[in-house]
Coordinates of C-alpha atoms in Angstrom, one line a residue:
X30 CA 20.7 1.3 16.7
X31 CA 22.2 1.9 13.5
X32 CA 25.7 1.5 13.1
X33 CA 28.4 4.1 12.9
X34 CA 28.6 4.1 9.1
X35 CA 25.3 5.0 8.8
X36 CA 24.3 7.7 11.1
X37 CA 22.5 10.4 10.1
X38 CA 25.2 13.4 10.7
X39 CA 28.5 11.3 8.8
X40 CA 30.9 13.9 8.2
X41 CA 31.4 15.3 4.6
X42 CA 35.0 14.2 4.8
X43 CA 33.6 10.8 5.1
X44 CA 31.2 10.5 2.6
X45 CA 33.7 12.1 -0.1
X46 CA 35.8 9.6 0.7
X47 CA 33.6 7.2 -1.2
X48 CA 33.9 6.6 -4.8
X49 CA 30.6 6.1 -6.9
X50 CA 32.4 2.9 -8.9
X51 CA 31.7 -0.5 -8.3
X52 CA 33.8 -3.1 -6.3
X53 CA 36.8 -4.4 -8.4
X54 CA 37.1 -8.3 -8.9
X55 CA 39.8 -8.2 -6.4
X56 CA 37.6 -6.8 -4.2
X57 CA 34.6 -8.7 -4.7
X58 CA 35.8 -11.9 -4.7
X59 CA 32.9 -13.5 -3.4
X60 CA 29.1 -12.5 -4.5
X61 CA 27.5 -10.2 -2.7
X62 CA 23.9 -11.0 -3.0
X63 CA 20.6 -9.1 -1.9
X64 CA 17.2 -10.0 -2.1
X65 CA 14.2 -7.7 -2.2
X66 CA 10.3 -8.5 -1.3
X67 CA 7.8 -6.5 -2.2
X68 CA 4.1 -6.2 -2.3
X69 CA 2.4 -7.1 -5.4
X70 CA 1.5 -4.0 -7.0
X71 CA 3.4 -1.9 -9.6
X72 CA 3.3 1.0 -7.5
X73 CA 5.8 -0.9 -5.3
X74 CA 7.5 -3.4 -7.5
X75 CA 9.4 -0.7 -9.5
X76 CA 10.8 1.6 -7.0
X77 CA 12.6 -1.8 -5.7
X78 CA 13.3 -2.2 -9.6
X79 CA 14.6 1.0 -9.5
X80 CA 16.7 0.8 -6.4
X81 CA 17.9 -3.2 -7.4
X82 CA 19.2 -1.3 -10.6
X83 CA 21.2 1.3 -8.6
X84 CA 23.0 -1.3 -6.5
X85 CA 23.9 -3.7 -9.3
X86 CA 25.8 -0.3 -11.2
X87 CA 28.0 -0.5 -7.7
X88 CA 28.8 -4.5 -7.9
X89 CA 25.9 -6.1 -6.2
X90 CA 23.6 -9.2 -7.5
X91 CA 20.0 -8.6 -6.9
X92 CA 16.8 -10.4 -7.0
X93 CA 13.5 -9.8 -6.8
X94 CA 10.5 -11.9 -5.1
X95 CA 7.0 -10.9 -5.1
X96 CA 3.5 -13.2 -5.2
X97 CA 2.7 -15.2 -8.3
X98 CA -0.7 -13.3 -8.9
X99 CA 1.9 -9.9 -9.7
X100 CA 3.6 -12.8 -12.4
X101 CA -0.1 -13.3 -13.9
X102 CA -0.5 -9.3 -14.1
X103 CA 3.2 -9.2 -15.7
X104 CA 2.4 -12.0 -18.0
X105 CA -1.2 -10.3 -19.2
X106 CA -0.1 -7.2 -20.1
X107 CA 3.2 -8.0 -22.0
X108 CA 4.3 -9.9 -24.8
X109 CA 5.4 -12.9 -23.0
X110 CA 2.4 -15.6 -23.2
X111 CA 4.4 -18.9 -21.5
X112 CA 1.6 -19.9 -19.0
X113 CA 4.5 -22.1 -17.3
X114 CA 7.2 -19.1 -16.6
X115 CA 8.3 -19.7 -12.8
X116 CA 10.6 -16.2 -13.0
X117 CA 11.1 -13.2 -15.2
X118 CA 14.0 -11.4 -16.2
X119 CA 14.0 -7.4 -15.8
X120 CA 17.3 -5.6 -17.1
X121 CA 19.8 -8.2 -15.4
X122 CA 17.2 -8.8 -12.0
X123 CA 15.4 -12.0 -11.8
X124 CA 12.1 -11.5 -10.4
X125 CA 11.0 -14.5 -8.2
X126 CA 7.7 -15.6 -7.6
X127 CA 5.8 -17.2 -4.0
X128 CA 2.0 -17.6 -3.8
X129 CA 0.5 -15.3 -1.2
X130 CA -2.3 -18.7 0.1
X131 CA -5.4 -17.3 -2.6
X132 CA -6.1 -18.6 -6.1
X133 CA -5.3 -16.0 -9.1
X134 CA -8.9 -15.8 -10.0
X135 CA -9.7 -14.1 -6.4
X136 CA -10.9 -10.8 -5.8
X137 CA -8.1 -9.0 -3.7
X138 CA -8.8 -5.7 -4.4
X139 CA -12.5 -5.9 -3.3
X140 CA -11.4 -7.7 -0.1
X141 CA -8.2 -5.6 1.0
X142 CA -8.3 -7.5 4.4
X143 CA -8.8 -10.8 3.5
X144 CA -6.1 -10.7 1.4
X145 CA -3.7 -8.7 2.9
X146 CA -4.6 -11.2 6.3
X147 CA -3.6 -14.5 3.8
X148 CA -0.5 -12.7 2.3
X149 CA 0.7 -12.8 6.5
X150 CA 0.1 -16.2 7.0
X151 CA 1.2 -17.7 3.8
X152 CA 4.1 -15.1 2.7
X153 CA 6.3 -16.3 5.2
X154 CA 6.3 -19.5 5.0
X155 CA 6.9 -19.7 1.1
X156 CA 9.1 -17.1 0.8
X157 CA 11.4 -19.2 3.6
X158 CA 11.4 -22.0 1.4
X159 CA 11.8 -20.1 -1.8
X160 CA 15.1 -18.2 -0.3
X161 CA 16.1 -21.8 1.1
X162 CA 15.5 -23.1 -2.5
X163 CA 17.4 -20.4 -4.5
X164 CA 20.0 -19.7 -2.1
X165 CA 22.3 -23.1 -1.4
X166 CA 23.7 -22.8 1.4
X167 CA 26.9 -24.1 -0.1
X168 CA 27.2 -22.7 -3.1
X169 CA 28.5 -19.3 -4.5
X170 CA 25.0 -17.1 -3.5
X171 CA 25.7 -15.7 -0.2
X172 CA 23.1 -13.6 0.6
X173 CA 24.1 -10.7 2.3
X174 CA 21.0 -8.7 2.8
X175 CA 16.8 -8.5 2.5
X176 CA 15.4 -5.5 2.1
X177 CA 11.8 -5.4 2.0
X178 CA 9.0 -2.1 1.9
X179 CA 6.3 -1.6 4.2
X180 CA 3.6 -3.6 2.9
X181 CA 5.2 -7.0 3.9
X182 CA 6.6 -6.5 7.3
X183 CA 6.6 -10.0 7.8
X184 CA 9.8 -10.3 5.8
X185 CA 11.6 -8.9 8.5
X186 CA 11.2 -11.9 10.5
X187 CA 11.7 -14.4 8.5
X188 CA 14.9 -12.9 7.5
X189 CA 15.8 -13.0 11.7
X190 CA 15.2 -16.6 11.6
X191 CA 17.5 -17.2 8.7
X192 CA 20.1 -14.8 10.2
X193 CA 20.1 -12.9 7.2
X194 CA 20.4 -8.8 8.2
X195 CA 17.4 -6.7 6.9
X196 CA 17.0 -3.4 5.7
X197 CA 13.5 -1.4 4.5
X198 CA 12.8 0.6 1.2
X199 CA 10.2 3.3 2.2
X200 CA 8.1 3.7 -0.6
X201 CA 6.0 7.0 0.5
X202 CA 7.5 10.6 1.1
X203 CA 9.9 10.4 4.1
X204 CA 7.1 12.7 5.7
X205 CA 4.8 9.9 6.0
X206 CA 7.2 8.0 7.2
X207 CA 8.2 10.9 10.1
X208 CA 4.1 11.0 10.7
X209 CA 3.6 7.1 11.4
X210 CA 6.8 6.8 13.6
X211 CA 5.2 9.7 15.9
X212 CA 1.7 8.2 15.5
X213 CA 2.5 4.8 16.1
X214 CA 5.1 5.0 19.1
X215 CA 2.4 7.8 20.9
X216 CA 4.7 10.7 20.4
X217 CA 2.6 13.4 19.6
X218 CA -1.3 13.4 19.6
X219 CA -3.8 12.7 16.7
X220 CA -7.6 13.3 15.5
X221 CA -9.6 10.8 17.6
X222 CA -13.3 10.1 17.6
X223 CA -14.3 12.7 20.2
X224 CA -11.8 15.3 18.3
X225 CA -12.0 14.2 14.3
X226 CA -10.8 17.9 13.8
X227 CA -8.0 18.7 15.3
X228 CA -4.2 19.9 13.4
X229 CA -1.5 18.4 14.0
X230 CA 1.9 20.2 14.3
X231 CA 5.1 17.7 13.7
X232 CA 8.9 18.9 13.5
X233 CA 9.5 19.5 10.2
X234 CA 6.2 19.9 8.6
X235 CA 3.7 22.7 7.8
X236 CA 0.7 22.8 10.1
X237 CA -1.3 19.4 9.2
X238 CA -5.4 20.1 9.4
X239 CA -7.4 16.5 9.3
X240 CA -7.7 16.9 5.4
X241 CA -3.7 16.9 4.9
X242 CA -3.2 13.6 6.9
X243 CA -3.1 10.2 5.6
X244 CA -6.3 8.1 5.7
X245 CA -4.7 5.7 7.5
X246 CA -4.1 7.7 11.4
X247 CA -8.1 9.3 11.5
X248 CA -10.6 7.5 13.1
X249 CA -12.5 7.3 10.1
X250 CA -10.5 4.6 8.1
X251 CA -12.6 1.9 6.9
X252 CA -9.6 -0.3 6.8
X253 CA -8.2 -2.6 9.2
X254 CA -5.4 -4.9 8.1
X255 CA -3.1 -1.3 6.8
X256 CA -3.4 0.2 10.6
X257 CA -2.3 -3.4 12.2
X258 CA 0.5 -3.7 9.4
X259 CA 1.7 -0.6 10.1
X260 CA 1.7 -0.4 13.6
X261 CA 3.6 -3.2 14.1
X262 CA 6.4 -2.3 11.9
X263 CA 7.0 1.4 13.5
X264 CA 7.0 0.0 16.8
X265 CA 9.4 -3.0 15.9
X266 CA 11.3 -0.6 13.7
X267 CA 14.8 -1.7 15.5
X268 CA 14.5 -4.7 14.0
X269 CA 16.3 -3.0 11.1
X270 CA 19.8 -2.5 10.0
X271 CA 18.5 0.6 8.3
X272 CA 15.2 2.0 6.3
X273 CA 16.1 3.6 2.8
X274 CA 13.6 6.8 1.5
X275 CA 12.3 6.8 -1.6
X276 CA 13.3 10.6 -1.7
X277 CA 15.7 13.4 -1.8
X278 CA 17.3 15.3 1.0
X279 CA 16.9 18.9 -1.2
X280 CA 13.0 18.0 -1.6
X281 CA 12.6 17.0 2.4
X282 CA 15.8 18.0 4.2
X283 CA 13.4 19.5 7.4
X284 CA 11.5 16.4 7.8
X285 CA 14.5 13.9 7.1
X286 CA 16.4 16.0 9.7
X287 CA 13.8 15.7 12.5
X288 CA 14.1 11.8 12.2
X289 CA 17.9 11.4 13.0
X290 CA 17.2 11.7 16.6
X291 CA 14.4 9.0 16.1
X292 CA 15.4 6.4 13.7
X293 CA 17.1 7.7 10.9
X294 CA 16.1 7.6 7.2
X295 CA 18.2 7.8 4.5
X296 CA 17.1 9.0 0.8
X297 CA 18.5 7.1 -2.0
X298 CA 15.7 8.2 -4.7
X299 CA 14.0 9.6 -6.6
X300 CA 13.9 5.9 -7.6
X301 CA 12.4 6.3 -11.2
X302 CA 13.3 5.1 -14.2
X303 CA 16.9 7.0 -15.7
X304 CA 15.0 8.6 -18.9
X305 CA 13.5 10.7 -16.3
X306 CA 16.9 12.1 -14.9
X307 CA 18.4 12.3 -18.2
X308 CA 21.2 9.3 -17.7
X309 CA 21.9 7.6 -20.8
X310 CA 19.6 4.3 -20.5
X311 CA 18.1 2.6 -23.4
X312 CA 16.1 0.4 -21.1
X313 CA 14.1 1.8 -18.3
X314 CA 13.4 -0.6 -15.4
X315 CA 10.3 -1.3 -14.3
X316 CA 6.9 -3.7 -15.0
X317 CA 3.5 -2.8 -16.3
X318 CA 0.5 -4.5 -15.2
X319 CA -1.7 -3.1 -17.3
X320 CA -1.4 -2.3 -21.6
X321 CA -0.5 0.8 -22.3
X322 CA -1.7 3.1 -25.5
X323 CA 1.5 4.2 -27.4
X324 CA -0.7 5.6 -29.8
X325 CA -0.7 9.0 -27.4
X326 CA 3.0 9.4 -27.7
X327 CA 2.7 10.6 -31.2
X328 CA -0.5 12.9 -30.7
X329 CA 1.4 14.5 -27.9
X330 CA 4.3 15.1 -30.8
X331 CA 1.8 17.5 -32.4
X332 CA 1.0 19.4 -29.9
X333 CA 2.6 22.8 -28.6
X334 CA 4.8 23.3 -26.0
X335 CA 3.0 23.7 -22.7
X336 CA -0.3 23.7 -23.9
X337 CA -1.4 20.0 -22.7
X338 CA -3.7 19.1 -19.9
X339 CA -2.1 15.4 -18.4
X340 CA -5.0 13.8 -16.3
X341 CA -4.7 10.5 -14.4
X342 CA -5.9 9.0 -11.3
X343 CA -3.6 5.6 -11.4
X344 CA -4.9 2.1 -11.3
X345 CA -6.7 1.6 -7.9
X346 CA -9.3 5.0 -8.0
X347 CA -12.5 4.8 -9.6
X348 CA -14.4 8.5 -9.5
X349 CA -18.2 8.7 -9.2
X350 CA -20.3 9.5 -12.5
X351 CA -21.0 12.9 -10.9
X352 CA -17.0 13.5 -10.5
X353 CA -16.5 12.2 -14.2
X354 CA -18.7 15.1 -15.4
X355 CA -17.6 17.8 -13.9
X356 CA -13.8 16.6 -14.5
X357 CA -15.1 16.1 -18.6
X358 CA -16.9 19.9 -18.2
X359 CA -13.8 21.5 -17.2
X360 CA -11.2 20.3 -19.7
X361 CA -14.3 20.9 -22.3
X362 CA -14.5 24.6 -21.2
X363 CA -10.9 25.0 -20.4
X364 CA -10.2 25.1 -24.1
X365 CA -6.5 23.3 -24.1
X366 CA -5.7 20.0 -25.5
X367 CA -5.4 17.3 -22.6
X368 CA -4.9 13.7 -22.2
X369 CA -7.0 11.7 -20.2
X370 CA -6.6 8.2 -19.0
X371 CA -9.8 6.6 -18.0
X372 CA -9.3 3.0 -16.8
X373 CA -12.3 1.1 -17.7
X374 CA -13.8 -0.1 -14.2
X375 CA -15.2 -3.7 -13.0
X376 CA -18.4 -2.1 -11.3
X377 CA -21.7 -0.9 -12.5
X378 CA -21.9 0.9 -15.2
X379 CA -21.8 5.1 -14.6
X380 CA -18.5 5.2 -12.4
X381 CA -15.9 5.8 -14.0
X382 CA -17.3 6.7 -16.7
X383 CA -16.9 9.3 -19.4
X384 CA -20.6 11.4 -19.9
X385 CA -22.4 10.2 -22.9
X386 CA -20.9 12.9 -25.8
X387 CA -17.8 13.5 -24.4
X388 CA -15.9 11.8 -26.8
X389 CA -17.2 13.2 -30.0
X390 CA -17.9 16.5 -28.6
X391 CA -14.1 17.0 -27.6
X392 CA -12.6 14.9 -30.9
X393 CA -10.7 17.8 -31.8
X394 CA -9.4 19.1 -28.8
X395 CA -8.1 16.3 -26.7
X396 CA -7.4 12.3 -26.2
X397 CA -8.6 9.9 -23.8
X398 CA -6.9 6.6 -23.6
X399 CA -7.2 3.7 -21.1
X400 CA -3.9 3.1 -19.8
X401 CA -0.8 5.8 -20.6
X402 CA 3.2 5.1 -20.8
X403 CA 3.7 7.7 -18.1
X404 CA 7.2 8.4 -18.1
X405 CA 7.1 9.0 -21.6
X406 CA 4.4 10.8 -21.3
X407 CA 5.6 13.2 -18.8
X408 CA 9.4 14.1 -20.6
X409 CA 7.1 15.2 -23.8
X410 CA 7.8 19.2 -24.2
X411 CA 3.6 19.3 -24.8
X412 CA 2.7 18.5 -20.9
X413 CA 1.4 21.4 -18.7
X414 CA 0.5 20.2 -15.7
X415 CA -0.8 17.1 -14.5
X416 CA -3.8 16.7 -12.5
X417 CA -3.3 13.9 -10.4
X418 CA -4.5 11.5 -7.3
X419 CA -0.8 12.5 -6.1
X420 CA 0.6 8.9 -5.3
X421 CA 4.4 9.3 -4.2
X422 CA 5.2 7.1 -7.9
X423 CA 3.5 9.7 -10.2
X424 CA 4.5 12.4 -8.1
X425 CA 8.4 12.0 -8.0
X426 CA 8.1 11.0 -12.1
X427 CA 6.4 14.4 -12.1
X428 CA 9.0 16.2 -10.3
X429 CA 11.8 14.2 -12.1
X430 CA 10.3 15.7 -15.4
X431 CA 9.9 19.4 -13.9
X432 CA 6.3 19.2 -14.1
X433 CA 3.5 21.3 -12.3
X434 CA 0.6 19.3 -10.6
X435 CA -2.9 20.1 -10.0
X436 CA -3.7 18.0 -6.7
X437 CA -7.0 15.7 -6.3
X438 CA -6.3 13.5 -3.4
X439 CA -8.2 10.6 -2.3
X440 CA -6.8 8.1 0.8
X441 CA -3.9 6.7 2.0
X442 CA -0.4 8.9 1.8
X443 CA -2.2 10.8 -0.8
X444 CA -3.6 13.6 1.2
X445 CA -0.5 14.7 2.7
X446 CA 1.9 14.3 -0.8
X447 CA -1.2 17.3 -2.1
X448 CA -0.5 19.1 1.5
X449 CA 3.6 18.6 0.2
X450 CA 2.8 20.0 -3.2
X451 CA 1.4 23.6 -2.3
X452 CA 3.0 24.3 0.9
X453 CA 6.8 22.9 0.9
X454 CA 7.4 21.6 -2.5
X455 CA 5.4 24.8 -4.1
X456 CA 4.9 23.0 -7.5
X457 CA 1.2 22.9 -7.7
X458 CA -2.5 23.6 -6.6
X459 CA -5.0 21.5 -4.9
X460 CA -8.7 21.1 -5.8
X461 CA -10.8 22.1 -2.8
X462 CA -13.7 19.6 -2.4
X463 CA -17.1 21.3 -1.6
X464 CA -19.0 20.3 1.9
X465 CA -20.6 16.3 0.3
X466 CA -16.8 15.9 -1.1
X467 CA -16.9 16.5 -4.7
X468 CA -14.8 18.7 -6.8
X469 CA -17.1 21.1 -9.0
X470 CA -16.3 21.7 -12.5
X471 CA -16.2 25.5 -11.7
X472 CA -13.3 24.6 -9.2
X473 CA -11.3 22.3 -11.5
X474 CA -11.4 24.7 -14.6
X475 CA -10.2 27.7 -12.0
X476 CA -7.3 25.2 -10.9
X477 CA -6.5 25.0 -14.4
X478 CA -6.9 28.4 -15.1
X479 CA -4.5 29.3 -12.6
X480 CA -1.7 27.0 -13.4
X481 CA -1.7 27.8 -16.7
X482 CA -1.7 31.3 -16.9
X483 CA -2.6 32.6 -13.4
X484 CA 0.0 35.1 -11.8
X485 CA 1.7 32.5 -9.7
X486 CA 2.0 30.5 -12.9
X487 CA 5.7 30.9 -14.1
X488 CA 6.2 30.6 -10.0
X489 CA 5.2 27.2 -10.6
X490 CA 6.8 26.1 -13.3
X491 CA 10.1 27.8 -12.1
X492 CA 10.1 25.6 -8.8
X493 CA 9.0 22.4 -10.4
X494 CA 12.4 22.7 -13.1
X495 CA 14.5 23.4 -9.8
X496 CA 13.3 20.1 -8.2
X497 CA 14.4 18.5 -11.2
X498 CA 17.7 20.0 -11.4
X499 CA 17.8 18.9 -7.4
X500 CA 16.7 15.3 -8.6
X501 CA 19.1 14.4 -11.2
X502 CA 22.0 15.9 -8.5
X503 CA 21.0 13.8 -5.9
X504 CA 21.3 10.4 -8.3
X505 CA 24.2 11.4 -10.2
X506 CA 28.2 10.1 -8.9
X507 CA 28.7 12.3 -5.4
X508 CA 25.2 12.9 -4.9
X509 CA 23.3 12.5 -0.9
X510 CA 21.5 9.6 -2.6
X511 CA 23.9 7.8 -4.5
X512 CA 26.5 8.3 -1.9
X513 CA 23.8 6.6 0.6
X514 CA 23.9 3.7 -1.6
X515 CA 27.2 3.3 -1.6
X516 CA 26.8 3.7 2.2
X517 CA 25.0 0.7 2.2
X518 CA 27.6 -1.4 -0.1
X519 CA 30.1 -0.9 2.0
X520 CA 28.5 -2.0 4.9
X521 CA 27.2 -5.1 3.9
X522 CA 30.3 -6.0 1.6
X523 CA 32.2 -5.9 5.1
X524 CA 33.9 -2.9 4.3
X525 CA 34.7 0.0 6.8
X526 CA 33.8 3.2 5.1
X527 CA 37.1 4.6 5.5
X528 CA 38.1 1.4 3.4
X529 CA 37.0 3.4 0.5
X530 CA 39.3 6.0 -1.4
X531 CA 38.6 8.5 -4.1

């Protein structure tokens, strides 16, 4: 059980009483140190960034460790070039590195399991020795807390057998995490082979039909290592002090609400960098594993307001050639300017790839770049809407930026963020596949249509700026989230809550 402090239903009086300033030196006398783990992909790396950021601005130290292959994506794609670097330095968080059992050159996205199998039998072992290594047990770091996120549950166990506490950072929508709790512990029932079809009604949530769920609970998921992962950690989820949402309690207060009885979760986010929720931060936190074209900034510059198209499908998806033409057809036919970022793919030639002409024939009307500063992008006053493969990252930097969003889901929490969008968030459409799966051009060029100029248009647009309003009041000094953080200060500092004064 959690403690006292931290229970869902603290009273107002209580968490007024605490004061958004860091500890003072008299009251920090000794460090107060906290290591994060997390799972080698950007898409996870910066919300702990983000998060590690937050809880240095109240007094804590914070480092980061994650596998030495994310060090080789970190080193590729920036300006450092020391092949010898054993840690980096990110806006005052050291970023630690342990290997994950596989050789850099390996192909871990091609063989999910595999890898994800090796990162369980090797992660624990050097990340004991690395803590034991960094952290002397007689000298000034006194580490005080791990907090890991879901994709390396193992953490939790090696912190038990250091006796070091351990909290989690959910990095999906807390809906996903409210869906896996029920599916994993048997609480409510779920598609199954002999009934692939059935909906799914959870406290909290809009009606969920197979298509809204994540890839992960149907009985059609390919994958094996995510379903084992997960299982394990939502049934042995009392092995935690406490689970932190990457959220806000405005954007899911129904669905946060229906957990307290279960095992609380408490939104600190949205946990994205501070240009996005208008604080005063010259440097954003965060890594990038892959180059990004600056080059679109300026062309954006020239653009009217509201009139661009924002298309991106993040660093894992890789669209058919058939789904490439018809997305190419639509923004050639819709007649706006748009921005398109089109990875370039390490499979056969034709996915992922533009149709022959494309780029001459639309030289005047739009830009297509292979990688995109995406925060940047989405603050300039030219974006539209974004059509999107809705992963919770680029969705909350979305509704940080006030936004709309055009939906095109593909696996994994994805699904249910697009189910999110239209029916409680109400910021955006969602691109209805026709019977062999694809989207038709016909369908994405009436999506854009109708979020450009359709009657539910200024709708849109009107919800999406209240979410950001809601955003940046959730992060700023008083707010649900930053007051959670300072929740969490308190109680690993040693502090009662009632310690604290205005």
């Amino acid at each position: 059980m959690l403690p006292d402090a931290f229970t869902i239903r603290l009273s107002l009086g209580v968490l007024l009483s605490i004061r958004c300033k860091p500890m003072t030196m008299e009251e920090n006398k000794e460090e107060i140190h906290v290591l994060m783990v997390a799972f080698s992909a950007q898409g996870h790396i910066n919300p702990m960034l983000s998060l590690a950021k937050r809880l240095i601005s109240k007094g804590l130290h914070v480092t980061l460790a994650t596998t030495e292959f994310a060090r080789h994506r970190m080193l590729k794609s920036s300006t450092l070039n020391s092949s010898t670097t054993t840690s980096i330095t990110i806006s005052g968080v050291q970023i630690l590195f342990f290997s994950d059992g596989l050789s850099l050159d390996y192909d871990r996205k091609s063989n999910i399991d595999n890898y994800m199998e090796s990162l369980a039998n090797f992660g624990p072992v050097n990340l004991t020795n690395l803590i034991k290594d960094y952290y002397s047990e007689n000298g000034h770091k006194k580490l005080a807390c791990i907090i890991n996120n879901p994709f390396v549950p193992w953490a939790i166990n090696v912190a038990a057998d250091l006796g070091i506490p351990c909290a989690m950072l959910w990095i999906q929508p807390c809906a996903l995490y409210a869906i896996y709790y029920r599916f994993y512990n048997n609480l409510n029932s779920f598609p199954t082979l002999t009934n692939p079809e059935m909906s799914v009604e959870l406290p909290g949530l809009p009606l969920l039909r197979t298509e809204d769920l994540p890839s992960f609970v149907l009985p059609s998921n390919p994958f094996g290592s995510f379903p084992k992962l997960l299982a394990e950690m939502f049934v042995n989820l009392k092995k935690y002090k406490m689970v932190f949402g990457n959220s806000f309690f405005e954007l899911e207060n129904d669905v946060i609400e229906s957990m307290a009885e279960h095992f609380p979760i408490r939104p600190v986010g949205p946990l994205v960098p501070p240009s996005l929720l208008g604080e005063d931060d010259d440097q954003d936190m965060g890594v990038e594993m892959w180059k990004a074209e600056d080059t679109c900034l300026e062309w954006l510059n020239k653009q009217e307001p509201s009139s661009v198209i924002y298309v991106s499908f993040g660093s894992v998806i890789v669209l058919s050639a058939k789904q490439m033409g018809s997305i190419a057809k639509a923004l050639k036919n819709s007649k706006h300017p748009f921005l398109w970022v089109v990875k370039q793919p390490d499979i056969p030639a034709g996915e992922g790839q533009l149709p022959l002409g494309f780029l001459e024939e639309t030289k005047d009307q739009g830009l297509v770049v292979s990688w995109s500063p995406q925060t940047k992008v989405l603050t300039k006053p030219a974006i539209a809407c974004f059509v999107t493969h809705c992963g919770w990252n680029s969705l909350l930097e979305t509704i940080a930026s006030g936004v709309p969003v055009i939906a095109y889901p593909q696996w994994t929490d994805q699904p249910t963020n697009a189910k999110l969008i239209v029916d409680v968030f109400r910021i955006g459409l969602r691109l209805r596949a026709n019977q062999d799966g694809s989207i038709s051009d016909g369908e994405i060029e009436r999506c854009i249509m109708e979020i450009m100029d359709g009657p539910k248009a200024e709708e849109l647009k009107a919800n999406a700026k209240e979410l950001k309003r809601a955003a940046r009041e959730a992060v700023a000094c008083g707010g649900l989230s930053d007051r959670n953080i300072q929740l969490f200060v308190h109680e690993i500092s040693g502090r009662r809550c009632s310690d604290a004064t205005p």
